[in-house]
């Protein structure tokens, strides 16, 4: 019974003491261990669970201190009878009712395409996925130090209050002093606002700028969630093609009220917008009274040459709204992003943010600010660049050796490679075959505005171990070659 009740995860990095304490406390609170029950001795429970007796003793002592258990001399440990368990009083008679017709209450939604990964993707042998960080590169001890400092009494008084700004001044100050100047951007505190990641910023900008029928230009292929967000608010999406210099200056650009683009490393192709194209885009926006949303989602991972300044840095007319994030480098789960825009825009965005979440978590903000101020962010950035440069080299070399007719550009930065497949490859069949054999990549289809497009995939290399890249590419090539179009055999293009 005890082994079933107190299941422990023995994988590396999991603390058995914390697991055992949580399992026992939860079992007491939800009534699975009734009042007055005598627990096994520390020696017996250690033997049953195959763990150290000291671990059990420490857990018992902690639960006694917390009031979950009581210790009786020469008798053992017992579930304390004074624990108050939560519950609700039953109704004397439940009213007769029918379930709501939910669909009738929903607002009309569009058809969205997502890029969802299967659960447990971390266990794939070859995870060529994008947007994830490598825990082995993350300086956990440094982050813990900053987190400890953020939890000191004086710091908690600063960020722990109910405050619409959430004590965000320290992180905004570090962004203005350290992070933004690397992108060539000079900003004042009233021109910067923190968000729960870039996607949160896009959602608020869409609420602020989009009206039904408004024409919004989005790169094609491009970030599907930006397209989905704008469409959800009734905007009409204008697909803007991308070439080797970035977003193309097509005639349809003139019909847009605002344009969303990713100049640093275009999503998903990785192309960097040229200086000439940036100047043309800014000039076009000025002549046609357009706004530009610049998503600088991967700005500091340039490992070949020098990065170009952000569009925002060379914008002389305040037409660019700049979004970026610390999440890609630190950890996606931290959700730390920011917007740089004219003060009048930031003021309106603060009102919208207050309606959504009131304030962003101040403890993460302060920890991130200390992490930057103490120099840990710079060191992590340097190590990440070197790791990505090495992995990019391994990936491109292996692809040229195994699949020489693939089309892709040499990455100058970023953490992914956009690949056009040879022939008419059935992407759905390729994804299924690779996934069944422990290989995962991002299909290209969700990035395109229309379903008709060349067969493309995105191979991310931020999280996969360097030694797995070459065998992973060989596995990928095996499935690509098996699905190539052969005479007399048709394949379905997705």
Tab-separated table of N, CA, C and O in Angstrom, residues 97-187:
chain	number	residue	atom	x	y	z
A	97	UNK	N	-31.498	21.066	-14.023
A	97	UNK	CA	-31.001	22.035	-15.008
A	97	UNK	C	-30.488	21.294	-16.219
A	97	UNK	O	-30.272	20.081	-16.193
A	98	UNK	N	-30.267	22.053	-17.272
A	98	UNK	CA	-29.693	21.470	-18.473
A	98	UNK	C	-28.387	22.179	-18.794
A	98	UNK	O	-28.186	23.339	-18.424
A	99	UNK	N	-27.517	21.491	-19.478
A	99	UNK	CA	-26.218	22.052	-19.809
A	99	UNK	C	-26.359	23.192	-20.815
A	99	UNK	O	-27.253	23.170	-21.673
A	100	UNK	N	-25.469	24.202	-20.731
A	100	UNK	CA	-25.574	25.322	-21.691
A	100	UNK	C	-25.158	24.910	-23.097
A	100	UNK	O	-24.329	24.009	-23.282
A	101	UNK	N	-25.724	25.564	-24.085
A	101	UNK	CA	-25.296	25.390	-25.481
A	101	UNK	C	-24.114	26.320	-25.712
A	101	UNK	O	-24.263	27.465	-26.138
A	102	UNK	N	-22.930	25.819	-25.392
A	102	UNK	CA	-21.749	26.683	-25.354
A	102	UNK	C	-21.485	27.389	-26.674
A	102	UNK	O	-21.113	28.561	-26.701
A	103	UNK	N	-21.607	26.685	-27.778
A	103	UNK	CA	-21.258	27.278	-29.069
A	103	UNK	C	-22.077	28.532	-29.359
A	103	UNK	O	-21.617	29.449	-30.034
A	104	UNK	N	-23.283	28.587	-28.844
A	104	UNK	CA	-24.146	29.756	-29.065
A	104	UNK	C	-23.608	30.992	-28.352
A	104	UNK	O	-23.879	32.120	-28.746
A	105	UNK	N	-22.834	30.775	-27.284
A	105	UNK	CA	-22.336	31.897	-26.493
A	105	UNK	C	-20.969	32.400	-26.956
A	105	UNK	O	-20.559	33.499	-26.598
A	106	UNK	N	-20.258	31.591	-27.718
A	106	UNK	CA	-18.915	31.984	-28.144
A	106	UNK	C	-18.985	33.032	-29.254
A	106	UNK	O	-19.894	33.014	-30.093
A	107	UNK	N	-18.005	33.927	-29.279
A	107	UNK	CA	-17.856	34.822	-30.428
A	107	UNK	C	-17.316	34.016	-31.593
A	107	UNK	O	-16.633	33.005	-31.419
A	108	UNK	N	-17.610	34.470	-32.787
A	108	UNK	CA	-17.181	33.754	-33.983
A	108	UNK	C	-15.658	33.773	-34.061
A	108	UNK	O	-15.017	34.818	-33.950
A	109	UNK	N	-15.068	32.623	-34.214
A	109	UNK	CA	-13.609	32.520	-34.297
A	109	UNK	C	-13.203	32.066	-35.688
A	109	UNK	O	-13.955	31.394	-36.392
A	110	UNK	N	-11.984	32.443	-36.071
A	110	UNK	CA	-11.476	32.038	-37.374
A	110	UNK	C	-10.872	30.647	-37.311
A	110	UNK	O	-10.929	29.952	-36.305
A	111	UNK	N	-10.279	30.263	-38.419
A	111	UNK	CA	-9.579	28.987	-38.496
A	111	UNK	C	-8.094	29.252	-38.330
A	111	UNK	O	-7.479	29.936	-39.150
A	112	UNK	N	-7.522	28.729	-37.261
A	112	UNK	CA	-6.128	28.999	-36.950
A	112	UNK	C	-5.279	27.762	-37.185
A	112	UNK	O	-5.722	26.633	-36.968
A	113	UNK	N	-4.053	28.020	-37.617
A	113	UNK	CA	-3.083	26.935	-37.738
A	113	UNK	C	-2.020	27.132	-36.676
A	113	UNK	O	-1.475	28.225	-36.512
A	114	UNK	N	-1.721	26.058	-35.942
A	114	UNK	CA	-0.784	26.131	-34.837
A	114	UNK	C	0.433	25.268	-35.123
A	114	UNK	O	0.440	24.454	-36.046
A	115	UNK	N	1.416	25.432	-34.283
A	115	UNK	CA	2.602	24.581	-34.341
A	115	UNK	C	2.743	23.928	-32.968
A	115	UNK	O	3.509	24.377	-32.120
A	116	UNK	N	1.949	22.894	-32.740
A	116	UNK	CA	1.967	22.204	-31.455
A	116	UNK	C	2.869	20.975	-31.536
A	116	UNK	O	2.862	20.249	-32.534
A	117	UNK	N	3.600	20.765	-30.462
A	117	UNK	CA	4.489	19.602	-30.399
A	117	UNK	C	3.863	18.524	-29.535
A	117	UNK	O	3.113	18.820	-28.613
A	118	UNK	N	4.185	17.264	-29.822
A	118	UNK	CA	3.612	16.190	-29.001
A	118	UNK	C	4.093	16.292	-27.564
A	118	UNK	O	5.200	16.762	-27.288
A	119	UNK	N	3.247	15.865	-26.637
A	119	UNK	CA	3.658	15.867	-25.240
A	119	UNK	C	4.842	14.921	-25.060
A	119	UNK	O	4.943	13.886	-25.720
A	120	UNK	N	5.735	15.296	-24.174
A	120	UNK	CA	6.920	14.484	-23.948
A	120	UNK	C	7.971	14.602	-25.024
A	120	UNK	O	8.809	13.706	-25.186
A	121	UNK	N	7.958	15.706	-25.784
A	121	UNK	CA	8.924	15.860	-26.878
A	121	UNK	C	10.365	15.845	-26.359
A	121	UNK	O	11.298	15.526	-27.106
A	122	UNK	N	10.547	16.195	-25.070
A	122	UNK	CA	11.904	16.230	-24.516
A	122	UNK	C	12.565	14.856	-24.534
A	122	UNK	O	13.795	14.755	-24.462
A	123	UNK	N	11.764	13.789	-24.619
A	123	UNK	CA	12.321	12.436	-24.602
A	123	UNK	C	12.719	11.929	-25.990
A	123	UNK	O	13.240	10.822	-26.107
A	124	UNK	N	12.457	12.713	-27.031
A	124	UNK	CA	12.851	12.299	-28.374
A	124	UNK	C	14.376	12.276	-28.477
A	124	UNK	O	15.061	13.142	-27.940
A	125	UNK	N	14.887	11.283	-29.183
A	125	UNK	CA	16.353	11.190	-29.338
A	125	UNK	C	16.903	12.387	-30.096
A	125	UNK	O	17.958	12.912	-29.763
A	126	UNK	N	16.180	12.796	-31.133
A	126	UNK	CA	16.657	13.877	-31.993
A	126	UNK	C	15.582	14.967	-32.047
A	126	UNK	O	14.702	14.954	-32.900
A	127	UNK	N	15.664	15.903	-31.117
A	127	UNK	CA	14.650	16.969	-31.007
A	127	UNK	C	15.156	18.210	-31.730
A	127	UNK	O	15.765	19.096	-31.126
A	128	UNK	N	14.888	18.282	-33.040
A	128	UNK	CA	15.257	19.459	-33.840
A	128	UNK	C	14.121	20.480	-33.742
A	128	UNK	O	13.473	20.814	-34.734
A	129	UNK	N	13.882	20.977	-32.545
A	129	UNK	CA	12.781	21.908	-32.320
A	129	UNK	C	13.348	23.277	-31.985
A	129	UNK	O	14.483	23.413	-31.525
A	130	UNK	N	12.528	24.295	-32.198
A	130	UNK	CA	12.951	25.673	-31.981
A	130	UNK	C	12.238	26.255	-30.759
A	130	UNK	O	11.185	25.795	-30.350
A	131	UNK	N	12.846	27.296	-30.183
A	131	UNK	CA	12.198	28.028	-29.113
A	131	UNK	C	12.423	27.453	-27.736
A	131	UNK	O	11.793	27.891	-26.771
A	132	UNK	N	13.310	26.470	-27.619
A	132	UNK	CA	13.618	25.872	-26.328
A	132	UNK	C	15.071	26.181	-25.958
A	132	UNK	O	15.897	26.450	-26.826
A	133	UNK	N	15.353	26.146	-24.670
A	133	UNK	CA	16.710	26.439	-24.239
A	133	UNK	C	17.384	25.164	-23.751
A	133	UNK	O	16.722	24.178	-23.413
A	134	UNK	N	18.707	25.179	-23.741
A	134	UNK	CA	19.480	24.029	-23.288
A	134	UNK	C	19.759	24.199	-21.798
A	134	UNK	O	20.546	25.070	-21.406
A	135	UNK	N	19.151	23.381	-20.930
A	135	UNK	CA	19.376	23.547	-19.489
A	135	UNK	C	20.840	23.406	-19.091
A	135	UNK	O	21.263	23.974	-18.079
A	136	UNK	N	21.613	22.679	-19.894
A	136	UNK	CA	23.031	22.483	-19.550
A	136	UNK	C	23.830	23.779	-19.687
A	136	UNK	O	24.891	23.920	-19.088
A	137	UNK	N	23.336	24.724	-20.496
A	137	UNK	CA	24.034	26.000	-20.659
A	137	UNK	C	23.606	27.027	-19.614
A	137	UNK	O	24.293	28.024	-19.399
A	138	UNK	N	22.471	26.778	-18.972
A	138	UNK	CA	21.916	27.781	-18.070
A	138	UNK	C	22.690	27.787	-16.748
A	138	UNK	O	22.822	26.742	-16.099
A	139	UNK	N	23.189	28.955	-16.307
A	139	UNK	CA	23.941	29.040	-15.054
A	139	UNK	C	22.994	29.024	-13.855
A	139	UNK	O	22.673	30.065	-13.266
A	140	UNK	N	22.555	27.848	-13.475
A	140	UNK	CA	21.526	27.712	-12.455
A	140	UNK	C	21.962	28.290	-11.111
A	140	UNK	O	21.164	28.925	-10.408
A	141	UNK	N	23.220	28.080	-10.742
A	141	UNK	CA	23.674	28.602	-9.452
A	141	UNK	C	23.626	30.128	-9.426
A	141	UNK	O	23.280	30.731	-8.402
A	142	UNK	N	23.952	30.773	-10.553
A	142	UNK	CA	23.870	32.233	-10.621
A	142	UNK	C	22.430	32.717	-10.531
A	142	UNK	O	22.129	33.723	-9.878
A	143	UNK	N	21.528	32.000	-11.207
A	143	UNK	CA	20.115	32.382	-11.151
A	143	UNK	C	19.574	32.214	-9.729
A	143	UNK	O	18.807	33.041	-9.232
A	144	UNK	N	19.981	31.136	-9.063
A	144	UNK	CA	19.547	30.925	-7.682
A	144	UNK	C	20.043	32.046	-6.774
A	144	UNK	O	19.323	32.502	-5.875
A	145	UNK	N	21.274	32.474	-6.985
A	145	UNK	CA	21.817	33.577	-6.186
A	145	UNK	C	20.971	34.836	-6.379
A	145	UNK	O	20.605	35.509	-5.409
A	146	UNK	N	20.640	35.151	-7.632
A	146	UNK	CA	19.832	36.334	-7.910
A	146	UNK	C	18.417	36.175	-7.353
A	146	UNK	O	17.823	37.140	-6.859
A	147	UNK	N	17.893	34.964	-7.429
A	147	UNK	CA	16.563	34.706	-6.890
A	147	UNK	C	16.553	34.874	-5.369
A	147	UNK	O	15.596	35.418	-4.793
A	148	UNK	N	17.629	34.436	-4.715
A	148	UNK	CA	17.727	34.604	-3.263
A	148	UNK	C	17.762	36.087	-2.903
A	148	UNK	O	17.092	36.530	-1.959
A	149	UNK	N	18.527	36.861	-3.668
A	149	UNK	CA	18.585	38.306	-3.416
A	149	UNK	C	17.229	38.968	-3.640
A	149	UNK	O	16.852	39.903	-2.923
A	150	UNK	N	16.496	38.465	-4.640
A	150	UNK	CA	15.171	39.032	-4.928
A	150	UNK	C	14.154	38.708	-3.840
A	150	UNK	O	13.102	39.343	-3.767
A	151	UNK	N	14.455	37.711	-2.996
A	151	UNK	CA	13.535	37.305	-1.943
A	151	UNK	C	13.914	37.864	-0.578
A	151	UNK	O	13.318	37.485	0.434
A	152	UNK	N	14.916	38.732	-0.526
A	152	UNK	CA	15.241	39.384	0.734
A	152	UNK	C	14.104	40.320	1.143
A	152	UNK	O	13.324	40.789	0.306
A	153	UNK	N	14.039	40.621	2.438
A	153	UNK	CA	12.885	41.347	2.976
A	153	UNK	C	12.653	42.676	2.256
A	153	UNK	O	11.538	42.992	1.842
A	154	UNK	N	13.717	43.442	2.088
A	154	UNK	CA	13.554	44.731	1.426
A	154	UNK	C	13.089	44.599	-0.003
A	154	UNK	O	12.271	45.393	-0.483
A	155	UNK	N	13.595	43.577	-0.714
A	155	UNK	CA	13.202	43.375	-2.107
A	155	UNK	C	11.737	42.962	-2.212
A	155	UNK	O	11.003	43.437	-3.078
A	156	UNK	N	11.312	42.075	-1.306
A	156	UNK	CA	9.919	41.613	-1.348
A	156	UNK	C	8.961	42.780	-1.092
A	156	UNK	O	7.902	42.876	-1.714
A	157	UNK	N	9.339	43.664	-0.190
A	157	UNK	CA	8.494	44.846	0.056
A	157	UNK	C	8.350	45.681	-1.211
A	157	UNK	O	7.336	46.339	-1.435
A	158	UNK	N	9.380	45.641	-2.058
A	158	UNK	CA	9.357	46.441	-3.281
A	158	UNK	C	8.452	45.842	-4.335
A	158	UNK	O	7.657	46.546	-4.955
A	159	UNK	N	8.557	44.516	-4.553
A	159	UNK	CA	7.793	43.918	-5.650
A	159	UNK	C	6.541	43.174	-5.202
A	159	UNK	O	5.715	42.796	-6.040
A	160	UNK	N	6.386	42.933	-3.898
A	160	UNK	CA	5.289	42.096	-3.442
A	160	UNK	C	3.971	42.810	-3.236
A	160	UNK	O	2.976	42.179	-2.867
A	161	UNK	N	3.934	44.107	-3.456
A	161	UNK	CA	2.693	44.855	-3.241
A	161	UNK	C	1.766	44.755	-4.456
A	161	UNK	O	2.196	44.410	-5.557
A	162	UNK	N	0.502	45.068	-4.213
A	162	UNK	CA	-0.468	45.161	-5.314
A	162	UNK	C	-0.232	46.497	-6.013
A	162	UNK	O	-0.636	47.551	-5.542
A	163	UNK	N	0.454	46.414	-7.147
A	163	UNK	CA	0.899	47.630	-7.837
A	163	UNK	C	0.846	47.352	-9.330
A	163	UNK	O	1.400	46.363	-9.807
A	164	UNK	N	0.189	48.219	-10.072
A	164	UNK	CA	0.038	47.968	-11.513
A	164	UNK	C	1.375	47.932	-12.230
A	164	UNK	O	1.494	47.341	-13.305
A	165	UNK	N	2.413	48.553	-11.668
A	165	UNK	CA	3.731	48.485	-12.278
A	165	UNK	C	4.564	47.358	-11.686
A	165	UNK	O	5.631	47.025	-12.205
A	166	UNK	N	4.121	46.763	-10.589
A	166	UNK	CA	4.773	45.593	-10.040
A	166	UNK	C	6.229	45.792	-9.672
A	166	UNK	O	7.005	44.855	-9.655
A	167	UNK	N	6.642	47.021	-9.346
A	167	UNK	CA	8.043	47.240	-8.996
A	167	UNK	C	8.986	46.944	-10.144
A	167	UNK	O	10.075	46.408	-9.955
A	168	UNK	N	8.564	47.284	-11.369
A	168	UNK	CA	9.311	46.879	-12.564
A	168	UNK	C	10.453	47.827	-12.917
A	168	UNK	O	11.160	47.592	-13.895
A	169	UNK	N	10.639	48.884	-12.146
A	169	UNK	CA	11.639	49.883	-12.529
A	169	UNK	C	13.036	49.344	-12.640
A	169	UNK	O	13.817	49.773	-13.494
A	170	UNK	N	13.415	48.384	-11.785
A	170	UNK	CA	14.778	47.865	-11.797
A	170	UNK	C	15.085	47.133	-13.098
A	170	UNK	O	16.154	47.310	-13.688
A	171	UNK	N	14.162	46.311	-13.565
A	171	UNK	CA	14.401	45.587	-14.816
A	171	UNK	C	14.361	46.539	-16.008
A	171	UNK	O	15.180	46.427	-16.932
A	172	UNK	N	13.425	47.472	-16.027
A	172	UNK	CA	13.377	48.455	-17.116
A	172	UNK	C	14.685	49.231	-17.174
A	172	UNK	O	15.228	49.500	-18.260
A	173	UNK	N	15.230	49.588	-16.009
A	173	UNK	CA	16.509	50.300	-15.964
A	173	UNK	C	17.620	49.468	-16.577
A	173	UNK	O	18.443	49.990	-17.350
A	174	UNK	N	17.661	48.177	-16.282
A	174	UNK	CA	18.695	47.306	-16.843
A	174	UNK	C	18.514	47.121	-18.355
A	174	UNK	O	19.491	47.036	-19.102
A	175	UNK	N	17.262	47.062	-18.808
A	175	UNK	CA	17.015	46.974	-20.248
A	175	UNK	C	17.541	48.219	-20.959
A	175	UNK	O	18.186	48.127	-22.012
A	176	UNK	N	17.258	49.384	-20.376
A	176	UNK	CA	17.680	50.653	-20.989
A	176	UNK	C	19.197	50.795	-20.970
A	176	UNK	O	19.807	51.275	-21.934
A	177	UNK	N	19.835	50.358	-19.888
A	177	UNK	CA	21.281	50.526	-19.746
A	177	UNK	C	22.088	49.467	-20.501
A	177	UNK	O	23.153	49.776	-21.049
A	178	UNK	N	21.602	48.224	-20.522
A	178	UNK	CA	22.436	47.107	-20.974
A	178	UNK	C	21.945	46.439	-22.244
A	178	UNK	O	22.724	46.192	-23.170
A	179	UNK	N	20.646	46.097	-22.297
A	179	UNK	CA	20.138	45.259	-23.385
A	179	UNK	C	19.825	46.075	-24.636
A	179	UNK	O	20.285	45.749	-25.745
A	180	UNK	N	19.063	47.143	-24.516
A	180	UNK	CA	18.634	47.917	-25.685
A	180	UNK	C	19.789	48.592	-26.422
A	180	UNK	O	19.767	48.647	-27.666
A	181	UNK	N	20.814	49.126	-25.735
A	181	UNK	CA	21.921	49.740	-26.483
A	181	UNK	C	22.617	48.786	-27.447
A	181	UNK	O	23.146	49.220	-28.474
A	182	UNK	N	22.607	47.491	-27.166
A	182	UNK	CA	23.201	46.528	-28.103
A	182	UNK	C	22.441	46.463	-29.416
A	182	UNK	O	22.979	46.041	-30.426
A	183	UNK	N	21.169	46.848	-29.385
A	183	UNK	CA	20.365	46.883	-30.600
A	183	UNK	C	20.342	48.285	-31.193
A	183	UNK	O	19.603	48.546	-32.130
A	184	UNK	N	21.136	49.181	-30.587
A	184	UNK	CA	21.208	50.551	-31.085
A	184	UNK	C	20.062	51.424	-30.630
A	184	UNK	O	19.865	52.521	-31.159
A	185	UNK	N	19.286	50.971	-29.635
A	185	UNK	CA	18.069	51.664	-29.230
A	185	UNK	C	18.324	52.475	-27.964
A	185	UNK	O	18.855	51.963	-26.975
A	186	UNK	N	17.928	53.731	-28.004
A	186	UNK	CA	17.949	54.603	-26.836
A	186	UNK	C	16.507	54.859	-26.434
A	186	UNK	O	15.673	55.221	-27.266
A	187	UNK	N	16.196	54.656	-25.143
A	187	UNK	CA	14.809	54.806	-24.701
A	187	UNK	C	14.770	55.373	-23.291
A	187	UNK	O	15.710	55.223	-22.511
